[in-house]
Amino acid sequence: MSSTVLKHVLACASIAAFNIPAAAKQAQPLLSCEIVKTERDALKQAPKGVRRVSKHVLEIPSRTGPQRFVDKPPHDEGEMGGVHWRYCGYDVHAKAHLIELIDESSYSGDLLLGETGQRMRTGHTVLFSPNMKAFLAIKQEAGVDGENWTVQDMSGNLIWTGYAGTVAKNFDGVEMVVSTFERPRWTEQGELTARFVCTSSNAYGTMTLVRSPSGRWSWSGHAKCP
């Protein structure tokens, strides 16, 4: 499958599940390759020095030196494999760039911190906490019905990661999606909330990512789906 076709398939699936209300988009620091239509538009608003060195090489400056994102062939429509990068935007408060990554296995992205030069594999969408100490990253794996979410701090330390939903095995032992997660949002207190939607009944509710006394992070408030 070509990178173009894969991107279309994964993006359609991602757009359907990643549904942040317009008010949340305005109020919360957000970088998303879902929103940016073309790299040309993103580059026009990028900090000085962000540029295409060549058709398949993107260069972004950082305090530790320029970082290069190099596409890997094949580049032609209809070819298998390949790795392709696209510049999606910059958040001035986080001092971070988001670069889309498309390959044959996923629709994801890298977050590059301009102040430190640190580069993290995150997702096609990154939603920062109000205090800029953590973020939620969303990516789509090929062949997976739903998204994968990862919560990290700005140093890259993992807080929580997993499938954005719940699954259970049916009588035949086949895993079925019981609920999906959508509309992630950080509260002013720095808590990450989201809505769960039951697939069988369309029942829904709000849940919050909380830390137990043992230090383990998990979602609280998810009701049992029929």
JSON list of C-alpha atoms in Angstrom, two decimals:
[
{"chain": "A", "resi": 1, "resn": "MET", "atom": "CA", "xyz": [0.00, 0.00, 0.00]},
{"chain": "A", "resi": 2, "resn": "SER", "atom": "CA", "xyz": [1.40, 3.40, -0.91]},
{"chain": "A", "resi": 3, "resn": "SER", "atom": "CA", "xyz": [2.00, 6.05, 1.74]},
{"chain": "A", "resi": 4, "resn": "THR", "atom": "CA", "xyz": [-0.64, 8.26, 0.15]},
{"chain": "A", "resi": 5, "resn": "VAL", "atom": "CA", "xyz": [-3.32, 5.58, 0.23]},
{"chain": "A", "resi": 6, "resn": "LEU", "atom": "CA", "xyz": [-2.37, 4.50, 3.74]},
{"chain": "A", "resi": 7, "resn": "LYS", "atom": "CA", "xyz": [-2.53, 8.08, 4.95]},
{"chain": "A", "resi": 8, "resn": "HIS", "atom": "CA", "xyz": [-6.01, 8.49, 3.53]},
{"chain": "A", "resi": 9, "resn": "VAL", "atom": "CA", "xyz": [-7.26, 5.28, 5.14]},
{"chain": "A", "resi": 10, "resn": "LEU", "atom": "CA", "xyz": [-5.73, 5.99, 8.54]},
{"chain": "A", "resi": 11, "resn": "ALA", "atom": "CA", "xyz": [-6.70, 9.66, 8.53]},
{"chain": "A", "resi": 12, "resn": "CYS", "atom": "CA", "xyz": [-10.34, 8.81, 7.85]},
{"chain": "A", "resi": 13, "resn": "ALA", "atom": "CA", "xyz": [-10.39, 6.40, 10.76]},
{"chain": "A", "resi": 14, "resn": "SER", "atom": "CA", "xyz": [-8.62, 8.90, 12.99]},
{"chain": "A", "resi": 15, "resn": "ILE", "atom": "CA", "xyz": [-10.88, 11.82, 12.13]},
{"chain": "A", "resi": 16, "resn": "ALA", "atom": "CA", "xyz": [-13.92, 9.76, 12.99]},
{"chain": "A", "resi": 17, "resn": "ALA", "atom": "CA", "xyz": [-12.64, 9.00, 16.50]},
{"chain": "A", "resi": 18, "resn": "PHE", "atom": "CA", "xyz": [-10.62, 12.12, 17.32]},
{"chain": "A", "resi": 19, "resn": "ASN", "atom": "CA", "xyz": [-13.42, 14.58, 17.88]},
{"chain": "A", "resi": 20, "resn": "ILE", "atom": "CA", "xyz": [-12.38, 17.62, 19.90]},
{"chain": "A", "resi": 21, "resn": "PRO", "atom": "CA", "xyz": [-15.10, 20.30, 20.08]},
{"chain": "A", "resi": 22, "resn": "ALA", "atom": "CA", "xyz": [-14.30, 23.64, 18.46]},
{"chain": "A", "resi": 23, "resn": "ALA", "atom": "CA", "xyz": [-14.20, 25.38, 21.84]},
{"chain": "A", "resi": 24, "resn": "ALA", "atom": "CA", "xyz": [-11.57, 22.93, 23.07]},
{"chain": "A", "resi": 25, "resn": "LYS", "atom": "CA", "xyz": [-9.44, 23.50, 19.98]},
{"chain": "A", "resi": 26, "resn": "GLN", "atom": "CA", "xyz": [-9.40, 27.21, 20.72]},
{"chain": "A", "resi": 27, "resn": "ALA", "atom": "CA", "xyz": [-8.77, 26.91, 24.46]},
{"chain": "A", "resi": 28, "resn": "GLN", "atom": "CA", "xyz": [-6.18, 24.14, 24.59]},
{"chain": "A", "resi": 29, "resn": "PRO", "atom": "CA", "xyz": [-2.62, 24.06, 23.18]},
{"chain": "A", "resi": 30, "resn": "LEU", "atom": "CA", "xyz": [-2.91, 21.68, 20.27]},
{"chain": "A", "resi": 31, "resn": "LEU", "atom": "CA", "xyz": [-0.70, 20.54, 17.40]},
{"chain": "A", "resi": 32, "resn": "SER", "atom": "CA", "xyz": [-2.39, 18.31, 14.87]},
{"chain": "A", "resi": 33, "resn": "CYS", "atom": "CA", "xyz": [-1.56, 17.09, 11.40]},
{"chain": "A", "resi": 34, "resn": "GLU", "atom": "CA", "xyz": [-5.30, 16.47, 11.04]},
{"chain": "A", "resi": 35, "resn": "ILE", "atom": "CA", "xyz": [-5.90, 20.22, 10.99]},
{"chain": "A", "resi": 36, "resn": "VAL", "atom": "CA", "xyz": [-2.99, 21.36, 8.79]},
{"chain": "A", "resi": 37, "resn": "LYS", "atom": "CA", "xyz": [-3.98, 20.85, 5.16]},
{"chain": "A", "resi": 38, "resn": "THR", "atom": "CA", "xyz": [-0.63, 21.42, 3.46]},
{"chain": "A", "resi": 39, "resn": "GLU", "atom": "CA", "xyz": [2.99, 21.62, 4.55]},
{"chain": "A", "resi": 40, "resn": "ARG", "atom": "CA", "xyz": [3.35, 24.87, 2.61]},
{"chain": "A", "resi": 41, "resn": "ASP", "atom": "CA", "xyz": [0.85, 26.55, 4.94]},
{"chain": "A", "resi": 42, "resn": "ALA", "atom": "CA", "xyz": [2.61, 25.18, 8.02]},
{"chain": "A", "resi": 43, "resn": "LEU", "atom": "CA", "xyz": [6.04, 26.31, 6.83]},
{"chain": "A", "resi": 44, "resn": "LYS", "atom": "CA", "xyz": [4.80, 29.86, 6.32]},
{"chain": "A", "resi": 45, "resn": "GLN", "atom": "CA", "xyz": [4.05, 30.08, 10.05]},
{"chain": "A", "resi": 46, "resn": "ALA", "atom": "CA", "xyz": [7.11, 28.14, 11.22]},
{"chain": "A", "resi": 47, "resn": "PRO", "atom": "CA", "xyz": [10.06, 29.72, 13.07]},
{"chain": "A", "resi": 48, "resn": "LYS", "atom": "CA", "xyz": [12.98, 30.93, 11.02]},
{"chain": "A", "resi": 49, "resn": "GLY", "atom": "CA", "xyz": [15.14, 28.16, 9.60]},
{"chain": "A", "resi": 50, "resn": "VAL", "atom": "CA", "xyz": [12.48, 25.49, 9.21]},
{"chain": "A", "resi": 51, "resn": "ARG", "atom": "CA", "xyz": [12.72, 24.50, 5.56]},
{"chain": "A", "resi": 52, "resn": "ARG", "atom": "CA", "xyz": [12.78, 21.85, 2.88]},
{"chain": "A", "resi": 53, "resn": "VAL", "atom": "CA", "xyz": [16.43, 21.28, 1.99]},
{"chain": "A", "resi": 54, "resn": "SER", "atom": "CA", "xyz": [15.19, 19.15, -0.88]},
{"chain": "A", "resi": 55, "resn": "LYS", "atom": "CA", "xyz": [11.97, 17.45, -1.90]},
{"chain": "A", "resi": 56, "resn": "HIS", "atom": "CA", "xyz": [12.54, 14.59, 0.52]},
{"chain": "A", "resi": 57, "resn": "VAL", "atom": "CA", "xyz": [14.57, 16.26, 3.28]},
{"chain": "A", "resi": 58, "resn": "LEU", "atom": "CA", "xyz": [13.01, 18.50, 5.95]},
{"chain": "A", "resi": 59, "resn": "GLU", "atom": "CA", "xyz": [15.37, 20.48, 8.21]},
{"chain": "A", "resi": 60, "resn": "ILE", "atom": "CA", "xyz": [14.43, 22.06, 11.56]},
{"chain": "A", "resi": 61, "resn": "PRO", "atom": "CA", "xyz": [16.88, 24.10, 13.68]},
{"chain": "A", "resi": 62, "resn": "SER", "atom": "CA", "xyz": [17.32, 23.51, 17.40]},
{"chain": "A", "resi": 63, "resn": "ARG", "atom": "CA", "xyz": [19.73, 24.67, 20.06]},
{"chain": "A", "resi": 64, "resn": "THR", "atom": "CA", "xyz": [21.69, 21.43, 19.67]},
{"chain": "A", "resi": 65, "resn": "GLY", "atom": "CA", "xyz": [21.92, 21.79, 15.92]},
{"chain": "A", "resi": 66, "resn": "PRO", "atom": "CA", "xyz": [19.73, 21.20, 12.88]},
{"chain": "A", "resi": 67, "resn": "GLN", "atom": "CA", "xyz": [17.55, 18.09, 12.84]},
{"chain": "A", "resi": 68, "resn": "ARG", "atom": "CA", "xyz": [16.82, 16.41, 9.52]},
{"chain": "A", "resi": 69, "resn": "PHE", "atom": "CA", "xyz": [13.81, 14.30, 8.62]},
{"chain": "A", "resi": 70, "resn": "VAL", "atom": "CA", "xyz": [14.64, 12.25, 5.55]},
{"chain": "A", "resi": 71, "resn": "ASP", "atom": "CA", "xyz": [12.06, 10.39, 3.48]},
{"chain": "A", "resi": 72, "resn": "LYS", "atom": "CA", "xyz": [12.84, 6.84, 2.45]},
{"chain": "A", "resi": 73, "resn": "PRO", "atom": "CA", "xyz": [11.80, 5.38, -0.91]},
{"chain": "A", "resi": 74, "resn": "PRO", "atom": "CA", "xyz": [9.72, 4.21, -2.61]},
{"chain": "A", "resi": 75, "resn": "HIS", "atom": "CA", "xyz": [7.97, 7.52, -3.20]},
{"chain": "A", "resi": 76, "resn": "ASP", "atom": "CA", "xyz": [5.74, 6.54, -6.11]},
{"chain": "A", "resi": 77, "resn": "GLU", "atom": "CA", "xyz": [2.02, 5.93, -5.84]},
{"chain": "A", "resi": 78, "resn": "GLY", "atom": "CA", "xyz": [1.23, 2.22, -5.68]},
{"chain": "A", "resi": 79, "resn": "GLU", "atom": "CA", "xyz": [4.60, 1.17, -4.22]},
{"chain": "A", "resi": 80, "resn": "MET", "atom": "CA", "xyz": [4.93, -0.69, -0.93]},
{"chain": "A", "resi": 81, "resn": "GLY", "atom": "CA", "xyz": [6.80, 0.69, 2.04]},
{"chain": "A", "resi": 82, "resn": "GLY", "atom": "CA", "xyz": [8.58, 4.00, 2.29]},
{"chain": "A", "resi": 83, "resn": "VAL", "atom": "CA", "xyz": [8.81, 6.60, 5.05]},
{"chain": "A", "resi": 84, "resn": "HIS", "atom": "CA", "xyz": [7.55, 10.14, 4.57]},
{"chain": "A", "resi": 85, "resn": "TRP", "atom": "CA", "xyz": [7.65, 13.21, 6.79]},
{"chain": "A", "resi": 86, "resn": "ARG", "atom": "CA", "xyz": [5.51, 16.36, 6.67]},
{"chain": "A", "resi": 87, "resn": "TYR", "atom": "CA", "xyz": [5.86, 19.50, 8.77]},
{"chain": "A", "resi": 88, "resn": "CYS", "atom": "CA", "xyz": [2.63, 20.19, 10.68]},
{"chain": "A", "resi": 89, "resn": "GLY", "atom": "CA", "xyz": [3.29, 23.15, 12.93]},
{"chain": "A", "resi": 90, "resn": "TYR", "atom": "CA", "xyz": [4.90, 24.82, 15.94]},
{"chain": "A", "resi": 91, "resn": "ASP", "atom": "CA", "xyz": [3.59, 25.65, 19.40]},
{"chain": "A", "resi": 92, "resn": "VAL", "atom": "CA", "xyz": [5.26, 28.78, 20.74]},
{"chain": "A", "resi": 93, "resn": "HIS", "atom": "CA", "xyz": [4.47, 27.99, 24.40]},
{"chain": "A", "resi": 94, "resn": "ALA", "atom": "CA", "xyz": [5.80, 24.43, 24.30]},
{"chain": "A", "resi": 95, "resn": "LYS", "atom": "CA", "xyz": [8.54, 25.50, 21.86]},
{"chain": "A", "resi": 96, "resn": "ALA", "atom": "CA", "xyz": [7.78, 22.30, 20.00]},
{"chain": "A", "resi": 97, "resn": "HIS", "atom": "CA", "xyz": [7.47, 21.25, 16.36]},
{"chain": "A", "resi": 98, "resn": "LEU", "atom": "CA", "xyz": [5.20, 18.43, 15.18]},
{"chain": "A", "resi": 99, "resn": "ILE", "atom": "CA", "xyz": [6.26, 16.43, 12.15]},
{"chain": "A", "resi": 100, "resn": "GLU", "atom": "CA", "xyz": [3.90, 13.89, 10.61]},
{"chain": "A", "resi": 101, "resn": "LEU", "atom": "CA", "xyz": [5.23, 10.38, 9.95]},
{"chain": "A", "resi": 102, "resn": "ILE", "atom": "CA", "xyz": [3.63, 8.06, 7.42]},
{"chain": "A", "resi": 103, "resn": "ASP", "atom": "CA", "xyz": [4.92, 4.56, 6.80]},
{"chain": "A", "resi": 104, "resn": "GLU", "atom": "CA", "xyz": [3.36, 1.22, 5.97]},
{"chain": "A", "resi": 105, "resn": "SER", "atom": "CA", "xyz": [2.55, 0.45, 9.61]},
{"chain": "A", "resi": 106, "resn": "SER", "atom": "CA", "xyz": [1.25, 3.66, 11.15]},
{"chain": "A", "resi": 107, "resn": "TYR", "atom": "CA", "xyz": [0.04, 7.24, 10.93]},
{"chain": "A", "resi": 108, "resn": "SER", "atom": "CA", "xyz": [2.06, 8.98, 13.62]},
{"chain": "A", "resi": 109, "resn": "GLY", "atom": "CA", "xyz": [4.54, 11.78, 14.15]},
{"chain": "A", "resi": 110, "resn": "ASP", "atom": "CA", "xyz": [7.57, 13.11, 16.01]},
{"chain": "A", "resi": 111, "resn": "LEU", "atom": "CA", "xyz": [7.64, 15.98, 18.47]},
{"chain": "A", "resi": 112, "resn": "LEU", "atom": "CA", "xyz": [10.85, 18.03, 18.35]},
{"chain": "A", "resi": 113, "resn": "LEU", "atom": "CA", "xyz": [11.63, 20.37, 21.26]},
{"chain": "A", "resi": 114, "resn": "GLY", "atom": "CA", "xyz": [13.52, 23.33, 19.86]},
{"chain": "A", "resi": 115, "resn": "GLU", "atom": "CA", "xyz": [15.04, 24.34, 23.22]},
{"chain": "A", "resi": 116, "resn": "THR", "atom": "CA", "xyz": [16.69, 20.99, 23.92]},
{"chain": "A", "resi": 117, "resn": "GLY", "atom": "CA", "xyz": [16.75, 19.25, 20.55]},
{"chain": "A", "resi": 118, "resn": "GLN", "atom": "CA", "xyz": [14.94, 16.29, 22.11]},
{"chain": "A", "resi": 119, "resn": "ARG", "atom": "CA", "xyz": [12.96, 14.27, 19.59]},
{"chain": "A", "resi": 120, "resn": "MET", "atom": "CA", "xyz": [10.12, 12.00, 20.69]},
{"chain": "A", "resi": 121, "resn": "ARG", "atom": "CA", "xyz": [7.92, 9.60, 18.74]},
{"chain": "A", "resi": 122, "resn": "THR", "atom": "CA", "xyz": [4.45, 10.84, 19.69]},
{"chain": "A", "resi": 123, "resn": "GLY", "atom": "CA", "xyz": [1.57, 10.91, 17.22]},
{"chain": "A", "resi": 124, "resn": "HIS", "atom": "CA", "xyz": [-0.22, 12.80, 14.48]},
{"chain": "A", "resi": 125, "resn": "THR", "atom": "CA", "xyz": [-1.91, 14.91, 17.17]},
{"chain": "A", "resi": 126, "resn": "VAL", "atom": "CA", "xyz": [-0.49, 16.29, 20.42]},
{"chain": "A", "resi": 127, "resn": "LEU", "atom": "CA", "xyz": [-2.66, 17.95, 23.09]},
{"chain": "A", "resi": 128, "resn": "PHE", "atom": "CA", "xyz": [-0.64, 19.81, 25.73]},
{"chain": "A", "resi": 129, "resn": "SER", "atom": "CA", "xyz": [-1.66, 20.28, 29.35]},
{"chain": "A", "resi": 130, "resn": "PRO", "atom": "CA", "xyz": [-2.32, 23.90, 30.39]},
{"chain": "A", "resi": 131, "resn": "ASN", "atom": "CA", "xyz": [0.94, 24.09, 32.39]},
{"chain": "A", "resi": 132, "resn": "MET", "atom": "CA", "xyz": [2.93, 22.55, 29.51]},
{"chain": "A", "resi": 133, "resn": "LYS", "atom": "CA", "xyz": [4.24, 19.79, 31.76]},
{"chain": "A", "resi": 134, "resn": "ALA", "atom": "CA", "xyz": [2.57, 16.88, 29.95]},
{"chain": "A", "resi": 135, "resn": "PHE", "atom": "CA", "xyz": [0.83, 16.01, 26.72]},
{"chain": "A", "resi": 136, "resn": "LEU", "atom": "CA", "xyz": [-1.46, 13.45, 25.12]},
{"chain": "A", "resi": 137, "resn": "ALA", "atom": "CA", "xyz": [-0.31, 11.99, 21.80]},
{"chain": "A", "resi": 138, "resn": "ILE", "atom": "CA", "xyz": [-2.61, 10.21, 19.37]},
{"chain": "A", "resi": 139, "resn": "LYS", "atom": "CA", "xyz": [-1.56, 7.82, 16.63]},
{"chain": "A", "resi": 140, "resn": "GLN", "atom": "CA", "xyz": [-3.18, 5.27, 14.36]},
{"chain": "A", "resi": 141, "resn": "GLU", "atom": "CA", "xyz": [-1.75, 1.82, 13.69]},
{"chain": "A", "resi": 142, "resn": "ALA", "atom": "CA", "xyz": [-2.48, 0.15, 10.36]},
{"chain": "A", "resi": 143, "resn": "GLY", "atom": "CA", "xyz": [-5.17, -2.50, 10.63]},
{"chain": "A", "resi": 144, "resn": "VAL", "atom": "CA", "xyz": [-6.32, -1.38, 14.08]},
{"chain": "A", "resi": 145, "resn": "ASP", "atom": "CA", "xyz": [-9.92, -0.30, 14.57]},
{"chain": "A", "resi": 146, "resn": "GLY", "atom": "CA", "xyz": [-9.31, 2.73, 16.76]},
{"chain": "A", "resi": 147, "resn": "GLU", "atom": "CA", "xyz": [-6.49, 4.88, 18.06]},
{"chain": "A", "resi": 148, "resn": "ASN", "atom": "CA", "xyz": [-3.59, 4.46, 20.45]},
{"chain": "A", "resi": 149, "resn": "TRP", "atom": "CA", "xyz": [-3.14, 7.17, 23.09]},
{"chain": "A", "resi": 150, "resn": "THR", "atom": "CA", "xyz": [0.04, 7.96, 24.98]},
{"chain": "A", "resi": 151, "resn": "VAL", "atom": "CA", "xyz": [0.46, 10.42, 27.86]},
{"chain": "A", "resi": 152, "resn": "GLN", "atom": "CA", "xyz": [3.99, 11.66, 28.59]},
{"chain": "A", "resi": 153, "resn": "ASP", "atom": "CA", "xyz": [5.69, 14.47, 30.43]},
{"chain": "A", "resi": 154, "resn": "MET", "atom": "CA", "xyz": [7.77, 16.97, 28.50]},
{"chain": "A", "resi": 155, "resn": "SER", "atom": "CA", "xyz": [10.94, 15.01, 29.24]},
{"chain": "A", "resi": 156, "resn": "GLY", "atom": "CA", "xyz": [9.49, 12.01, 27.45]},
{"chain": "A", "resi": 157, "resn": "ASN", "atom": "CA", "xyz": [8.73, 9.96, 30.55]},
{"chain": "A", "resi": 158, "resn": "LEU", "atom": "CA", "xyz": [5.76, 7.65, 30.02]},
{"chain": "A", "resi": 159, "resn": "ILE", "atom": "CA", "xyz": [2.65, 8.21, 32.16]},
{"chain": "A", "resi": 160, "resn": "TRP", "atom": "CA", "xyz": [0.09, 6.03, 30.37]},
{"chain": "A", "resi": 161, "resn": "THR", "atom": "CA", "xyz": [-0.24, 4.35, 27.00]},
{"chain": "A", "resi": 162, "resn": "GLY", "atom": "CA", "xyz": [-2.75, 2.02, 25.44]},
{"chain": "A", "resi": 163, "resn": "TYR", "atom": "CA", "xyz": [-5.63, 1.46, 23.09]},
{"chain": "A", "resi": 164, "resn": "ALA", "atom": "CA", "xyz": [-8.14, 4.32, 23.18]},
{"chain": "A", "resi": 165, "resn": "GLY", "atom": "CA", "xyz": [-11.02, 2.13, 24.24]},
{"chain": "A", "resi": 166, "resn": "THR", "atom": "CA", "xyz": [-11.81, -1.19, 25.88]},
{"chain": "A", "resi": 167, "resn": "VAL", "atom": "CA", "xyz": [-11.96, -4.67, 24.38]},
{"chain": "A", "resi": 168, "resn": "ALA", "atom": "CA", "xyz": [-13.33, -8.03, 25.48]},
{"chain": "A", "resi": 169, "resn": "LYS", "atom": "CA", "xyz": [-13.43, -11.54, 24.03]},
{"chain": "A", "resi": 170, "resn": "ASN", "atom": "CA", "xyz": [-16.72, -12.93, 22.75]},
{"chain": "A", "resi": 171, "resn": "PHE", "atom": "CA", "xyz": [-17.87, -16.55, 23.07]},
{"chain": "A", "resi": 172, "resn": "ASP", "atom": "CA", "xyz": [-15.60, -17.54, 20.18]},
{"chain": "A", "resi": 173, "resn": "GLY", "atom": "CA", "xyz": [-12.55, -16.01, 21.82]},
{"chain": "A", "resi": 174, "resn": "VAL", "atom": "CA", "xyz": [-12.40, -13.14, 19.34]},
{"chain": "A", "resi": 175, "resn": "GLU", "atom": "CA", "xyz": [-11.58, -9.69, 20.76]},
{"chain": "A", "resi": 176, "resn": "MET", "atom": "CA", "xyz": [-14.35, -7.16, 20.22]},
{"chain": "A", "resi": 177, "resn": "VAL", "atom": "CA", "xyz": [-14.32, -3.40, 20.84]},
{"chain": "A", "resi": 178, "resn": "VAL", "atom": "CA", "xyz": [-16.58, -2.66, 23.82]},
{"chain": "A", "resi": 179, "resn": "SER", "atom": "CA", "xyz": [-16.04, 1.10, 23.99]},
{"chain": "A", "resi": 180, "resn": "THR", "atom": "CA", "xyz": [-14.03, 3.83, 22.32]},
{"chain": "A", "resi": 181, "resn": "PHE", "atom": "CA", "xyz": [-12.47, 6.97, 23.81]},
{"chain": "A", "resi": 182, "resn": "GLU", "atom": "CA", "xyz": [-12.95, 10.40, 22.27]},
{"chain": "A", "resi": 183, "resn": "ARG", "atom": "CA", "xyz": [-12.90, 14.15, 22.99]},
{"chain": "A", "resi": 184, "resn": "PRO", "atom": "CA", "xyz": [-9.78, 14.24, 25.19]},
{"chain": "A", "resi": 185, "resn": "ARG", "atom": "CA", "xyz": [-9.40, 17.42, 27.20]},
{"chain": "A", "resi": 186, "resn": "TRP", "atom": "CA", "xyz": [-7.15, 18.75, 29.93]},
{"chain": "A", "resi": 187, "resn": "THR", "atom": "CA", "xyz": [-8.84, 20.50, 32.85]},
{"chain": "A", "resi": 188, "resn": "GLU", "atom": "CA", "xyz": [-7.49, 23.69, 34.40]},
{"chain": "A", "resi": 189, "resn": "GLN", "atom": "CA", "xyz": [-6.23, 21.51, 37.26]},
{"chain": "A", "resi": 190, "resn": "GLY", "atom": "CA", "xyz": [-4.09, 19.50, 34.85]},
{"chain": "A", "resi": 191, "resn": "GLU", "atom": "CA", "xyz": [-6.24, 16.37, 34.77]},
{"chain": "A", "resi": 192, "resn": "LEU", "atom": "CA", "xyz": [-6.83, 14.58, 31.48]},
{"chain": "A", "resi": 193, "resn": "THR", "atom": "CA", "xyz": [-10.46, 13.72, 30.79]},
{"chain": "A", "resi": 194, "resn": "ALA", "atom": "CA", "xyz": [-12.14, 12.00, 27.87]},
{"chain": "A", "resi": 195, "resn": "ARG", "atom": "CA", "xyz": [-15.51, 10.62, 26.85]},
{"chain": "A", "resi": 196, "resn": "PHE", "atom": "CA", "xyz": [-16.13, 6.90, 26.53]},
{"chain": "A", "resi": 197, "resn": "VAL", "atom": "CA", "xyz": [-18.81, 5.64, 24.16]},
{"chain": "A", "resi": 198, "resn": "CYS", "atom": "CA", "xyz": [-20.18, 2.09, 24.37]},
{"chain": "A", "resi": 199, "resn": "THR", "atom": "CA", "xyz": [-20.27, 0.49, 20.93]},
{"chain": "A", "resi": 200, "resn": "SER", "atom": "CA", "xyz": [-23.35, -1.65, 21.56]},
{"chain": "A", "resi": 201, "resn": "SER", "atom": "CA", "xyz": [-25.67, 0.92, 23.09]},
{"chain": "A", "resi": 202, "resn": "ASN", "atom": "CA", "xyz": [-24.15, 4.35, 22.38]},
{"chain": "A", "resi": 203, "resn": "ALA", "atom": "CA", "xyz": [-24.20, 4.99, 26.12]},
{"chain": "A", "resi": 204, "resn": "TYR", "atom": "CA", "xyz": [-21.45, 7.41, 27.08]},
{"chain": "A", "resi": 205, "resn": "GLY", "atom": "CA", "xyz": [-19.88, 9.22, 29.99]},
{"chain": "A", "resi": 206, "resn": "THR", "atom": "CA", "xyz": [-16.79, 11.12, 31.18]},
{"chain": "A", "resi": 207, "resn": "MET", "atom": "CA", "xyz": [-13.70, 9.52, 32.66]},
{"chain": "A", "resi": 208, "resn": "THR", "atom": "CA", "xyz": [-10.48, 10.90, 34.13]},
{"chain": "A", "resi": 209, "resn": "LEU", "atom": "CA", "xyz": [-6.90, 9.63, 34.09]},
{"chain": "A", "resi": 210, "resn": "VAL", "atom": "CA", "xyz": [-5.95, 9.28, 37.77]},
{"chain": "A", "resi": 211, "resn": "ARG", "atom": "CA", "xyz": [-2.98, 8.00, 39.74]},
{"chain": "A", "resi": 212, "resn": "SER", "atom": "CA", "xyz": [-3.43, 5.38, 42.44]},
{"chain": "A", "resi": 213, "resn": "PRO", "atom": "CA", "xyz": [-1.52, 5.43, 45.75]},
{"chain": "A", "resi": 214, "resn": "SER", "atom": "CA", "xyz": [0.80, 2.79, 44.27]},
{"chain": "A", "resi": 215, "resn": "GLY", "atom": "CA", "xyz": [1.69, 5.19, 41.45]},
{"chain": "A", "resi": 216, "resn": "ARG", "atom": "CA", "xyz": [-0.16, 3.39, 38.67]},
{"chain": "A", "resi": 217, "resn": "TRP", "atom": "CA", "xyz": [-2.16, 5.53, 36.23]},
{"chain": "A", "resi": 218, "resn": "SER", "atom": "CA", "xyz": [-5.56, 4.36, 34.95]},
{"chain": "A", "resi": 219, "resn": "TRP", "atom": "CA", "xyz": [-8.89, 5.69, 33.72]},
{"chain": "A", "resi": 220, "resn": "SER", "atom": "CA", "xyz": [-11.53, 6.27, 36.39]},
{"chain": "A", "resi": 221, "resn": "GLY", "atom": "CA", "xyz": [-15.25, 6.77, 35.77]},
{"chain": "A", "resi": 222, "resn": "HIS", "atom": "CA", "xyz": [-15.73, 4.33, 32.89]},
{"chain": "A", "resi": 223, "resn": "ALA", "atom": "CA", "xyz": [-19.11, 2.68, 33.41]},
{"chain": "A", "resi": 224, "resn": "LYS", "atom": "CA", "xyz": [-19.75, -0.93, 32.40]},
{"chain": "A", "resi": 225, "resn": "CYS", "atom": "CA", "xyz": [-21.01, -1.22, 28.85]},
{"chain": "A", "resi": 226, "resn": "PRO", "atom": "CA", "xyz": [-23.82, -3.70, 28.11]}
]
